[in-house]
Amino acid sequence: MYPKPVDFRFTKDLFKFILFLACISGCGFIYTICVMIARGNTLRRIIVRSLDIITITVPPALPAAMSVGIINAQLRLKKKEIFCISPSTINTCGAINVVCFDKTGTLTEDGLDFHVVRPVQQGLENEEKANKIEFLDEMTELKSREGLPFGGDIVKAIATCHSLTSSTFSSLAKKKKLLKRRREKEEKLEKRRDFKRNSLNHFRRLCIEAKKDSSIMKSALGVTHEVFGEMSRAMSEARYNCKLASEEQVALFLIFTTSGTSYGKLALNIGISKSSVSTIIGRVARRVNKRFRQIRLPETPEKWREVEDSFVRRKLLRTLGALDGKHVRIRAPPSSGSLFHNYKYFYSFILLALVDGDGRFLYIDIGSPGSCNDATVYNSSQLKLTLDQSKNLPKPSYWNDDEVFPSFIVADGAFSLAQNLMKPFCRRNMSDEEFVFNTSLSAARVKSEHAFGLLSSRFRILRKELECQYKTSVNIVHALCQIHNALIPITAKTRTCEDLEEVDVVPYGTGAEQRDFLAYHLFNK
């Protein structure tokens, strides 16, 4: 054990100053006792008030004592023409025996191993040799701990440069391997950081170029400037805390959905983490669903007639829309069992959509398990309730002044036949009238297939399994349907069904009677 030396001038100055303050507090202590006794105070009050003098005087004196000692040390150094630029280090200078001046950092950098000692001597015989250093022939190789002269000047010199540790050569070899691995790991991390930085800069340049050139916007992001601007405004209003700007977040979402790439590849190409990509995609999908109002079921008979006009060129009158469902492939949600496993032998949820003649979605129902069929989803949907109650639907009207045509939607054979829903005849033993009706109905119903195909071709993420959570997958598909409608141009409307005479009574009692009449009309007219 080596006790800390206390005979430095600096320490003695501190003790003198503290002793001086202690004498002053002692005088105050005695004076307080005498005054309190003369006034007839109790013993407890005399002790408390007397000790207050010491507690008030001594603690504030300690920093002052340190300052006084440093000032006195500076004055003594100044007399010897030594100037200190860091007074706070004076209290440690008295315990230093050796100082190492290392300009290049060779001795003081990490990883220095000490193996061989080669002593030198400085010639002091005359002035010519005073500044020359001569190496001696003797060399001391440190092959073990015993070879290191503990307590000598060599140990002091090494300890000045580093924290000195004596170890065997086997441990030194292990240490070298660890240091080598650490350096290799740091180099890999630095290369990875550089790659991410370059990828992020390239992605930001792509966003800037896409804003300037509509062709780049269409090819890289798959949308128009108007849709991109509206999505960016929706994101900027939320003000999320993210390293990417609102426009860059929208571009990331569009690249993910149009290219169909995975989270990992997209994170590698852009230069951010995989978790950040997942968070941004879910965030953009929620904002698009909240701000966009592109999917709207007509609320007035006039709006429904516009939908009818879009189907007139399909040679099927009074059609309010084409109804169909699509399975969206997903990963099986936790604890769902076979609920989302469909008849095509993969996990999915159903996208049920009502489409107009231009391929625009009028109504969608997203999220029903894949084990359900389209008819089950339709029977429990708000669309069926609206059609059954005939809210705001166009009334049946005369066509060619002699025949009453009701309004209806068209669907495939999976749905139930009703007055407001027409499906094709069974293919067995079809008559000519039934064949013509099926052909006309399929020509109108195919618009739903075209809409799903166009949606999948625009957003290739729908061609593969969605790797995100179930709720996020539903939000993404909903947002893509909104963007799909925004990308369809508004065409000039032909008012074919505008001036028809409406009636309040439907002349057909069942859906089958209505379908037979439509088949007869299409075959003969």
PDB file of C-alpha atoms in Angstrom, residues 376-474:
ATOM      1  CA  THR A 376     -71.768 -14.368 -47.746  1.00  0.00           C
ATOM      2  CA  VAL A 377     -69.804 -11.128 -47.680  1.00  0.00           C
ATOM      3  CA  TYR A 378     -72.399  -9.388 -49.856  1.00  0.00           C
ATOM      4  CA  ASN A 379     -75.345 -10.553 -47.740  1.00  0.00           C
ATOM      5  CA  SER A 380     -73.793  -8.988 -44.623  1.00  0.00           C
ATOM      6  CA  SER A 381     -72.645  -5.776 -46.320  1.00  0.00           C
ATOM      7  CA  GLN A 382     -74.045  -2.272 -46.250  1.00  0.00           C
ATOM      8  CA  LEU A 383     -74.448  -2.402 -50.028  1.00  0.00           C
ATOM      9  CA  LYS A 384     -77.142  -5.097 -49.871  1.00  0.00           C
ATOM     10  CA  LEU A 385     -78.986  -3.151 -47.190  1.00  0.00           C
ATOM     11  CA  THR A 386     -78.950  -0.042 -49.375  1.00  0.00           C
ATOM     12  CA  LEU A 387     -80.190  -1.919 -52.445  1.00  0.00           C
ATOM     13  CA  ASP A 388     -82.920  -3.766 -50.541  1.00  0.00           C
ATOM     14  CA  GLN A 389     -84.272  -0.552 -49.058  1.00  0.00           C
ATOM     15  CA  SER A 390     -84.083   1.118 -52.493  1.00  0.00           C
ATOM     16  CA  LYS A 391     -82.659   4.256 -50.923  1.00  0.00           C
ATOM     17  CA  ASN A 392     -81.991   6.922 -53.524  1.00  0.00           C
ATOM     18  CA  LEU A 393     -82.100   4.357 -56.340  1.00  0.00           C
ATOM     19  CA  PRO A 394     -83.603   5.247 -59.730  1.00  0.00           C
ATOM     20  CA  LYS A 395     -87.181   4.105 -60.161  1.00  0.00           C
ATOM     21  CA  PRO A 396     -88.174   1.660 -62.916  1.00  0.00           C
ATOM     22  CA  SER A 397     -88.813   3.502 -66.168  1.00  0.00           C
ATOM     23  CA  TYR A 398     -90.302   2.901 -69.593  1.00  0.00           C
ATOM     24  CA  TRP A 399     -88.024   2.110 -72.478  1.00  0.00           C
ATOM     25  CA  ASN A 400     -89.387   2.620 -75.993  1.00  0.00           C
ATOM     26  CA  ASP A 401     -92.745   3.633 -74.443  1.00  0.00           C
ATOM     27  CA  ASP A 402     -93.936   0.079 -73.964  1.00  0.00           C
ATOM     28  CA  GLU A 403     -91.584  -1.834 -71.645  1.00  0.00           C
ATOM     29  CA  VAL A 404     -90.622  -1.144 -68.027  1.00  0.00           C
ATOM     30  CA  PHE A 405     -86.962  -1.625 -67.162  1.00  0.00           C
ATOM     31  CA  PRO A 406     -85.889  -1.785 -63.487  1.00  0.00           C
ATOM     32  CA  SER A 407     -82.385  -0.963 -62.258  1.00  0.00           C
ATOM     33  CA  PHE A 408     -80.066  -3.732 -61.028  1.00  0.00           C
ATOM     34  CA  ILE A 409     -76.457  -4.753 -60.518  1.00  0.00           C
ATOM     35  CA  VAL A 410     -74.794  -7.657 -62.320  1.00  0.00           C
ATOM     36  CA  ALA A 411     -72.770 -10.444 -60.708  1.00  0.00           C
ATOM     37  CA  ASP A 412     -71.563 -13.979 -61.378  1.00  0.00           C
ATOM     38  CA  GLY A 413     -73.261 -17.254 -60.491  1.00  0.00           C
ATOM     39  CA  ALA A 414     -71.982 -17.275 -56.893  1.00  0.00           C
ATOM     40  CA  PHE A 415     -74.581 -14.709 -55.833  1.00  0.00           C
ATOM     41  CA  SER A 416     -78.291 -15.171 -55.230  1.00  0.00           C
ATOM     42  CA  LEU A 417     -80.714 -13.975 -57.881  1.00  0.00           C
ATOM     43  CA  ALA A 418     -82.853 -10.983 -56.862  1.00  0.00           C
ATOM     44  CA  GLN A 419     -84.724  -8.122 -58.478  1.00  0.00           C
ATOM     45  CA  ASN A 420     -81.811  -5.776 -57.814  1.00  0.00           C
ATOM     46  CA  LEU A 421     -79.133  -8.375 -58.676  1.00  0.00           C
ATOM     47  CA  MET A 422     -78.948 -10.229 -61.981  1.00  0.00           C
ATOM     48  CA  LYS A 423     -76.755 -13.277 -62.511  1.00  0.00           C
ATOM     49  CA  PRO A 424     -76.305 -15.492 -65.624  1.00  0.00           C
ATOM     50  CA  PHE A 425     -78.387 -18.536 -66.479  1.00  0.00           C
ATOM     51  CA  CYS A 426     -77.058 -22.001 -65.826  1.00  0.00           C
ATOM     52  CA  ARG A 427     -74.993 -23.251 -68.745  1.00  0.00           C
ATOM     53  CA  ARG A 428     -76.846 -26.538 -69.060  1.00  0.00           C
ATOM     54  CA  ASN A 429     -79.456 -26.689 -71.815  1.00  0.00           C
ATOM     55  CA  MET A 430     -79.446 -22.960 -72.490  1.00  0.00           C
ATOM     56  CA  SER A 431     -81.843 -21.516 -75.029  1.00  0.00           C
ATOM     57  CA  ASP A 432     -80.854 -18.853 -77.522  1.00  0.00           C
ATOM     58  CA  GLU A 433     -82.441 -16.142 -75.390  1.00  0.00           C
ATOM     59  CA  GLU A 434     -80.505 -17.287 -72.318  1.00  0.00           C
ATOM     60  CA  PHE A 435     -77.254 -17.429 -74.280  1.00  0.00           C
ATOM     61  CA  VAL A 436     -77.704 -13.860 -75.554  1.00  0.00           C
ATOM     62  CA  PHE A 437     -78.534 -12.688 -72.032  1.00  0.00           C
ATOM     63  CA  ASN A 438     -75.433 -14.357 -70.568  1.00  0.00           C
ATOM     64  CA  THR A 439     -73.290 -12.771 -73.255  1.00  0.00           C
ATOM     65  CA  SER A 440     -74.628  -9.276 -72.585  1.00  0.00           C
ATOM     66  CA  LEU A 441     -74.421  -9.716 -68.821  1.00  0.00           C
ATOM     67  CA  SER A 442     -70.830 -10.974 -69.039  1.00  0.00           C
ATOM     68  CA  ALA A 443     -69.916  -7.975 -71.198  1.00  0.00           C
ATOM     69  CA  ALA A 444     -71.041  -5.718 -68.350  1.00  0.00           C
ATOM     70  CA  ARG A 445     -69.763  -7.892 -65.499  1.00  0.00           C
ATOM     71  CA  VAL A 446     -66.286  -8.109 -66.978  1.00  0.00           C
ATOM     72  CA  LYS A 447     -65.711  -4.497 -65.904  1.00  0.00           C
ATOM     73  CA  SER A 448     -65.159  -5.719 -62.356  1.00  0.00           C
ATOM     74  CA  GLU A 449     -62.527  -8.175 -63.605  1.00  0.00           C
ATOM     75  CA  HIS A 450     -60.899  -5.377 -65.593  1.00  0.00           C
ATOM     76  CA  ALA A 451     -60.840  -3.158 -62.500  1.00  0.00           C
ATOM     77  CA  PHE A 452     -59.157  -5.865 -60.403  1.00  0.00           C
ATOM     78  CA  GLY A 453     -56.681  -6.583 -63.192  1.00  0.00           C
ATOM     79  CA  LEU A 454     -55.822  -2.909 -63.614  1.00  0.00           C
ATOM     80  CA  LEU A 455     -55.439  -2.563 -59.840  1.00  0.00           C
ATOM     81  CA  SER A 456     -53.012  -5.509 -59.726  1.00  0.00           C
ATOM     82  CA  SER A 457     -51.030  -4.291 -62.742  1.00  0.00           C
ATOM     83  CA  ARG A 458     -50.617  -0.819 -61.246  1.00  0.00           C
ATOM     84  CA  PHE A 459     -49.733  -2.088 -57.769  1.00  0.00           C
ATOM     85  CA  ARG A 460     -47.772  -5.299 -58.095  1.00  0.00           C
ATOM     86  CA  ILE A 461     -47.724  -5.788 -54.352  1.00  0.00           C
ATOM     87  CA  LEU A 462     -51.192  -7.364 -54.829  1.00  0.00           C
ATOM     88  CA  ARG A 463     -49.679 -10.115 -56.978  1.00  0.00           C
ATOM     89  CA  LYS A 464     -47.792 -11.588 -54.019  1.00  0.00           C
ATOM     90  CA  GLU A 465     -48.323 -12.296 -50.360  1.00  0.00           C
ATOM     91  CA  LEU A 466     -48.511  -9.188 -48.186  1.00  0.00           C
ATOM     92  CA  GLU A 467     -45.845  -9.574 -45.508  1.00  0.00           C
ATOM     93  CA  CYS A 468     -47.286  -7.018 -43.091  1.00  0.00           C
ATOM     94  CA  GLN A 469     -49.844  -7.449 -40.334  1.00  0.00           C
ATOM     95  CA  TYR A 470     -53.489  -8.112 -41.134  1.00  0.00           C
ATOM     96  CA  LYS A 471     -54.751  -4.659 -40.134  1.00  0.00           C
ATOM     97  CA  THR A 472     -51.964  -2.932 -42.058  1.00  0.00           C
ATOM     98  CA  SER A 473     -52.700  -5.103 -45.115  1.00  0.00           C
ATOM     99  CA  VAL A 474     -56.348  -4.031 -45.062  1.00  0.00           C
TER     100      VAL A 474
END
